[in-house]
Short mmCIF file of C-alpha atoms in Angstrom, two decimals:
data_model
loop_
_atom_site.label_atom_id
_atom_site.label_comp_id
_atom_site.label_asym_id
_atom_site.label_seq_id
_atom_site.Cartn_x
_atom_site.Cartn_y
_atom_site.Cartn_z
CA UNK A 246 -119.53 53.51 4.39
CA UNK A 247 -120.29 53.95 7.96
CA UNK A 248 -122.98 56.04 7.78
CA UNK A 249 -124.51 52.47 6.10
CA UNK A 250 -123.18 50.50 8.73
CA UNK A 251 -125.11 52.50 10.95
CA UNK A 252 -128.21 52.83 9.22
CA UNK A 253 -128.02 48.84 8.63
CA UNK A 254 -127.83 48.21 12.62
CA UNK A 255 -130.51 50.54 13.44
CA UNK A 256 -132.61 48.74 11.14
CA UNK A 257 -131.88 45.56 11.88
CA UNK A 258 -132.33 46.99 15.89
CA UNK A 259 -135.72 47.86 15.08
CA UNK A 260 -136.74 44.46 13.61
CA UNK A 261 -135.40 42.51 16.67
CA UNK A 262 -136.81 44.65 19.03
CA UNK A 263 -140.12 42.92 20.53
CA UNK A 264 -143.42 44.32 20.75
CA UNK A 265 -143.55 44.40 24.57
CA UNK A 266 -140.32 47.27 24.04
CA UNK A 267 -142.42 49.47 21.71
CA UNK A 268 -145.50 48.90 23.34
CA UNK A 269 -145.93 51.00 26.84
CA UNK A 270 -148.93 52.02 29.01
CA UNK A 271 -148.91 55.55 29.47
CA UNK A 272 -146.71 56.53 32.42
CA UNK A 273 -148.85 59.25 33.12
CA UNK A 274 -151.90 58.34 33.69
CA UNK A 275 -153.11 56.17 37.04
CA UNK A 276 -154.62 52.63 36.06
CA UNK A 277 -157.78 51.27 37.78
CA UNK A 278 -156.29 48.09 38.01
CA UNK A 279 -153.38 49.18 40.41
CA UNK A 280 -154.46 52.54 41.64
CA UNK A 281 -155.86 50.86 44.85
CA UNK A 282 -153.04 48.82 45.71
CA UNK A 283 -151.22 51.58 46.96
CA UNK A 284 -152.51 52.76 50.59
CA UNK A 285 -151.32 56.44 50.13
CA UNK A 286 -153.62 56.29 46.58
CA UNK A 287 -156.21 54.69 48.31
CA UNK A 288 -156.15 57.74 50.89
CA UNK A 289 -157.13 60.36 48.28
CA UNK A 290 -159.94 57.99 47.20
CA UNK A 291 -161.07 57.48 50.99
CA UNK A 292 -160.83 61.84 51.50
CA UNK A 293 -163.06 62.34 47.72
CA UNK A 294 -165.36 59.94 49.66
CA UNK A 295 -165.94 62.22 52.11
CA UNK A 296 -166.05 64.99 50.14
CA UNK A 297 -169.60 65.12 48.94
CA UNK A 298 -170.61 65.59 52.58
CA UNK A 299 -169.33 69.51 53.15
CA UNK A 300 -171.45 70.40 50.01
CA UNK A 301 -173.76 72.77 50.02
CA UNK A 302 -176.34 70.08 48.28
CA UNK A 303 -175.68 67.92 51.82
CA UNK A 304 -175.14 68.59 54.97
CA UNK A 305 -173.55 72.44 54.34
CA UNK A 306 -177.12 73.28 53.39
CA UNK A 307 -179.74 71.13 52.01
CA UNK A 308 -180.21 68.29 54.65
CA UNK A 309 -180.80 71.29 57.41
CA UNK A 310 -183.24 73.09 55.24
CA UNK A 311 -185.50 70.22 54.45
CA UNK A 312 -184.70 68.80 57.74
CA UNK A 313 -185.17 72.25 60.21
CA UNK A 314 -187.01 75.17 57.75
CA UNK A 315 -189.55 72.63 56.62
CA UNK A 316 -190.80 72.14 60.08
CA UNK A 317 -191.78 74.40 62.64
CA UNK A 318 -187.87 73.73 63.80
CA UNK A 319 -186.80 76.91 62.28
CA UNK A 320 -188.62 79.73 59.81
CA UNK A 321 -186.73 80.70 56.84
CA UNK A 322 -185.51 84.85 57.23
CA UNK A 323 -184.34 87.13 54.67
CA UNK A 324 -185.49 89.83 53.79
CA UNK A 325 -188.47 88.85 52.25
CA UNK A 326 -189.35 87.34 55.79
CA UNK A 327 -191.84 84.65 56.20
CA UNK A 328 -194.11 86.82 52.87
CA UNK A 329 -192.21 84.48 50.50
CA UNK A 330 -192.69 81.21 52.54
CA UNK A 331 -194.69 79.25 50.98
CA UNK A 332 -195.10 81.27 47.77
CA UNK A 333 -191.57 80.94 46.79
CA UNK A 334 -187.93 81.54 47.45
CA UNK A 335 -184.14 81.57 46.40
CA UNK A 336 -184.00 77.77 47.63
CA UNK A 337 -188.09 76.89 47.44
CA UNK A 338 -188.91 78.83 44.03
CA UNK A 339 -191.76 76.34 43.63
CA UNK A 340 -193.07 76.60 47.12
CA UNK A 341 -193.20 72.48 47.37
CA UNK A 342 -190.87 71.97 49.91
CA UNK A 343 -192.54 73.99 52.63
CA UNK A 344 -195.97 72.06 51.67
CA UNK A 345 -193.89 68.57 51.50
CA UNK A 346 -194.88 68.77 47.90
CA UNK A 347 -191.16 68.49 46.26
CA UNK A 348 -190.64 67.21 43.11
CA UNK A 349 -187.27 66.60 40.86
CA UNK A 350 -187.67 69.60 39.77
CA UNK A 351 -186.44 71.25 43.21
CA UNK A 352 -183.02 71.96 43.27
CA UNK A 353 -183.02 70.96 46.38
CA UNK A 354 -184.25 67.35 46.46
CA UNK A 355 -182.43 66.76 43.03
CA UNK A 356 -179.13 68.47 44.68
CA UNK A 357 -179.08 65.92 47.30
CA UNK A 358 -179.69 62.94 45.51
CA UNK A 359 -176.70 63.73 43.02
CA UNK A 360 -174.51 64.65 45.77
CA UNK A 361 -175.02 61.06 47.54
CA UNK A 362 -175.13 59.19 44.81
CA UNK A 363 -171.64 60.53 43.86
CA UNK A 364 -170.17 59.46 46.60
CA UNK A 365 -172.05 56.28 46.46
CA UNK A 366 -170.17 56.16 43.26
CA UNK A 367 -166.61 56.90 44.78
CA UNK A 368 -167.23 54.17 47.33
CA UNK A 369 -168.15 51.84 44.83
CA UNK A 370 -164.93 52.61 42.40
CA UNK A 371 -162.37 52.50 45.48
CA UNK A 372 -164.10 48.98 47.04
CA UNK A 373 -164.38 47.16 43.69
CA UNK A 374 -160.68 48.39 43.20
CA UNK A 375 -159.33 46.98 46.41
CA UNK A 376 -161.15 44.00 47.18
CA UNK A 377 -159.61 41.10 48.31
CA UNK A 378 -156.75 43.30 49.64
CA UNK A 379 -154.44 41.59 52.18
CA UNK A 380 -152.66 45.13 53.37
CA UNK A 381 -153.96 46.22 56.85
CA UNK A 382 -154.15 50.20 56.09
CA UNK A 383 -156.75 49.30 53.15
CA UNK A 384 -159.01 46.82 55.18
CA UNK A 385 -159.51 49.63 57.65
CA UNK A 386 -159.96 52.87 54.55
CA UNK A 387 -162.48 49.78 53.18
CA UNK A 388 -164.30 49.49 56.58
CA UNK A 389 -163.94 53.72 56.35
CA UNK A 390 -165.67 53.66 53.51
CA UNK A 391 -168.56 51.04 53.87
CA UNK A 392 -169.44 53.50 56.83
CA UNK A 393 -169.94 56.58 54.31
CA UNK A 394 -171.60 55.09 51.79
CA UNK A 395 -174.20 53.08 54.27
CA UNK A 396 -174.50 57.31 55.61
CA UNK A 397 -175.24 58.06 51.79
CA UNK A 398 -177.77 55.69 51.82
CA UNK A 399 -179.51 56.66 54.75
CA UNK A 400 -179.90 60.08 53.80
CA UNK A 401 -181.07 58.82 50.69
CA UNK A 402 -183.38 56.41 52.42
CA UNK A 403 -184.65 59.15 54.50
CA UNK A 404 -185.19 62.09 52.18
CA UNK A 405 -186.78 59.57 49.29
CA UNK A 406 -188.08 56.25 50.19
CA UNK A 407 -187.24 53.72 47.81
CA UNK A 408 -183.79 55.22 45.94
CA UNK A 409 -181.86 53.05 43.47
CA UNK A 410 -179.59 50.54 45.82
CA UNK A 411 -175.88 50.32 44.19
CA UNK A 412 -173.62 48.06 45.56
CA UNK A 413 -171.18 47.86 43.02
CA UNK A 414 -169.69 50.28 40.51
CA UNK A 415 -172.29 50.39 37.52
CA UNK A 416 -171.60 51.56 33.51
CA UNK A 417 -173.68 54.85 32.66
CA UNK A 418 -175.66 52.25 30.00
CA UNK A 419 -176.41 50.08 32.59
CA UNK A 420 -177.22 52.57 35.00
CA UNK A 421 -180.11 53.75 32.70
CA UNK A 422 -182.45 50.04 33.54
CA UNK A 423 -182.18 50.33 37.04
CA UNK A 424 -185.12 51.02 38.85
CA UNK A 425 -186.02 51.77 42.92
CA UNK A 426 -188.39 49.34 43.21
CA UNK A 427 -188.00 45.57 44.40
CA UNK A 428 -189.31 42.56 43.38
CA UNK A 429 -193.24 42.68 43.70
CA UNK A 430 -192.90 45.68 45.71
CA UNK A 431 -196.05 48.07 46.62
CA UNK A 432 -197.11 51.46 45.16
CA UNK A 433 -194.73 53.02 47.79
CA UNK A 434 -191.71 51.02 47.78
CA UNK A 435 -192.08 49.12 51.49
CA UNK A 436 -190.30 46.37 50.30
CA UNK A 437 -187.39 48.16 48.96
CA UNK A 438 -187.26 50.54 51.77
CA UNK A 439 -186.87 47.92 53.83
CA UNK A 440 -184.17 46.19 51.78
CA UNK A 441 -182.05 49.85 52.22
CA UNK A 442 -182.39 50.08 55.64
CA UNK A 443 -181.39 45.80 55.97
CA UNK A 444 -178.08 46.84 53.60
CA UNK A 445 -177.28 49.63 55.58
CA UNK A 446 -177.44 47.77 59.35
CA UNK A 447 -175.64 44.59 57.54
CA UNK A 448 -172.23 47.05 56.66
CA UNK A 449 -172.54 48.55 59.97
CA UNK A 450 -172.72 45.35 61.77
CA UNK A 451 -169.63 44.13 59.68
CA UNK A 452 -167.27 47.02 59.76
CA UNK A 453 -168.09 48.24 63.42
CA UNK A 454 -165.06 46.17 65.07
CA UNK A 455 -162.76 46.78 61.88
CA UNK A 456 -162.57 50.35 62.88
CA UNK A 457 -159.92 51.96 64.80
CA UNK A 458 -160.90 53.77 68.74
CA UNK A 459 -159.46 57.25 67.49
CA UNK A 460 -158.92 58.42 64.02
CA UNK A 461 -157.77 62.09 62.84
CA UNK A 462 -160.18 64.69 63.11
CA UNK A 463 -163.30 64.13 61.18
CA UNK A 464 -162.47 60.28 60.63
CA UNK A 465 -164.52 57.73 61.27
CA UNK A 466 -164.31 55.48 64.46
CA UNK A 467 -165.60 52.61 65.82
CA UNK A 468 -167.99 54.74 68.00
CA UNK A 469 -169.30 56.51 65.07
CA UNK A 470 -169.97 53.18 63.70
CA UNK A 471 -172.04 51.82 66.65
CA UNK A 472 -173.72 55.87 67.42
CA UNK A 473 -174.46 55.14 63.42
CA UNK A 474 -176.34 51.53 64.01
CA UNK A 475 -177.96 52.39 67.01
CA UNK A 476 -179.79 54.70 65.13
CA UNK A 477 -180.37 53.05 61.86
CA UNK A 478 -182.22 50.53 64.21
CA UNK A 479 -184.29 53.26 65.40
CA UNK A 480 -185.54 54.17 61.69
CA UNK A 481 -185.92 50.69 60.93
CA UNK A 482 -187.73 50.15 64.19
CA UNK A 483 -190.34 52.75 63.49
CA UNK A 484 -190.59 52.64 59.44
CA UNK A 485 -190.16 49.29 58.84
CA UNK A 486 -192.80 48.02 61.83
CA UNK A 487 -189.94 46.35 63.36
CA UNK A 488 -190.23 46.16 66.89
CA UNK A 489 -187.67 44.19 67.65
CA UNK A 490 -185.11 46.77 66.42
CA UNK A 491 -185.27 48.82 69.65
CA UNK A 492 -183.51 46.63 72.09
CA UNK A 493 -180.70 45.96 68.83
CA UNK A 494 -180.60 50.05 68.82
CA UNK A 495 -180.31 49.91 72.93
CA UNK A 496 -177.03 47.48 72.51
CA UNK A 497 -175.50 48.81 69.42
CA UNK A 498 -175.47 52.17 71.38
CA UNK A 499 -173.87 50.45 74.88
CA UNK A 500 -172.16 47.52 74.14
CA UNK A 501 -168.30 47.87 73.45
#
């Protein structure tokens, strides 16, 4: 008898119970929609940011090979010597890059678009997850981060021309209609080159007094983000035909 007294309160336990008690997200696993309200969270999504800038596809390797060994800058060595040059090597196997020739195909130029546009990607994920945010630690990791993905884009902007301009986070299907062209742009992409180079001095501009003086090593500052604009007005200056920008580069660079 009361092993069925038993069994009859568990059952009728289990019918009163309400579907918010038998119905849990996953304690496990990080949500999206909360990850970013938590500075210490947002922290590891500021340092993955930065990430994609020690790889070898960036500034470890790539950026100085197209930028220094395909000018008279440097010569590439080896053993092979200067012999393989232009024919091809372990990093130019086609022999485009030395000739300004590159196409996807290099691992090279394909390397560092992926690499930027994954932390372009980062960026996007941690300020879509935090915007809005009223906590003082975030509004400075989001200032952080505007800096580092306005970098991405300038290397991108530099290396390619015209690139794909993200400036929110994106689903892979809609990712695959997006194009690097503007509106009634040219053959070359001058209008959307310009619109890069507009995106990238408007976060600068924004986020350069949100920035703290001194920051741990490798951080950004508020002088990285003015050394940073100075010289984004100097490419715009000279690409875009825009005159004007040199005197903005001039007081970016010496005004406090």
């Amino acid at each position: 008898m009361k092993k069925i007294t038993i069994a009859l309160i568990a059952v009728l336990g289990l019918y009163s119970c309400t579907e918010d008690f038998i119905t849990k997200d996953p304690l496990g696993v990080s949500s999206t929609a909360t990850y970013y309200n938590d500075p210490d969270q947002c922290k590891l999504a500021v340092n993955a940011i930065y990430d994609p800038l020690g790889w070898f596809e960036l500034h470890d390797e790539y950026l100085w090979k197209i930028g220094d060994i395909c000018t008279d800058d440097a010569e590439r060595g080896g053993a092979n010597g200067l012999k393989t040059y232009t024919t091809g090597d372990d990093w130019d196997k086609s022999g485009q890059l030395s000739v300004f020739q590159a196409t996807d195909r290099s691992s090279v130029m394909s390397g560092i678009w992926d690499a930027a546009y994954k932390g372009i990607a980062r960026a996007n994920a941690m300020l879509d997850g935090c915007e809005g945010t009223d906590n003082q630690q975030i509004k400075e990791m989001r200032a952080e981060v505007r800096f580092l993905r306005a970098w991405y884009y300038f290397q991108l902007t530099k290396t390619f021309g015209p690139v794909v301009l993200l400036k929110n986070s994106v689903s892979p299907s809609d990712a695959e209609n997006l194009g690097n062209r503007a509106s009634g742009d040219d053959n070359i992409g001058t209008k959307a080159v310009r619109e890069q180079y507009d995106f990238i001095i408007s976060e600068l501009e924004a986020i350069k007094g949100e920035l703290p003086t001194t920051a741990e090593s490798g951080k950004v500052t508020s002088g990285a983000a003015r050394a940073f604009l100075a010289k984004a007005y100097l490419y715009r200056a000279d690409i875009c035909d825009n005159p004007a920008d040199y005197e903005k580069a001039y007081l970016a660079a010496y005004t406090l």
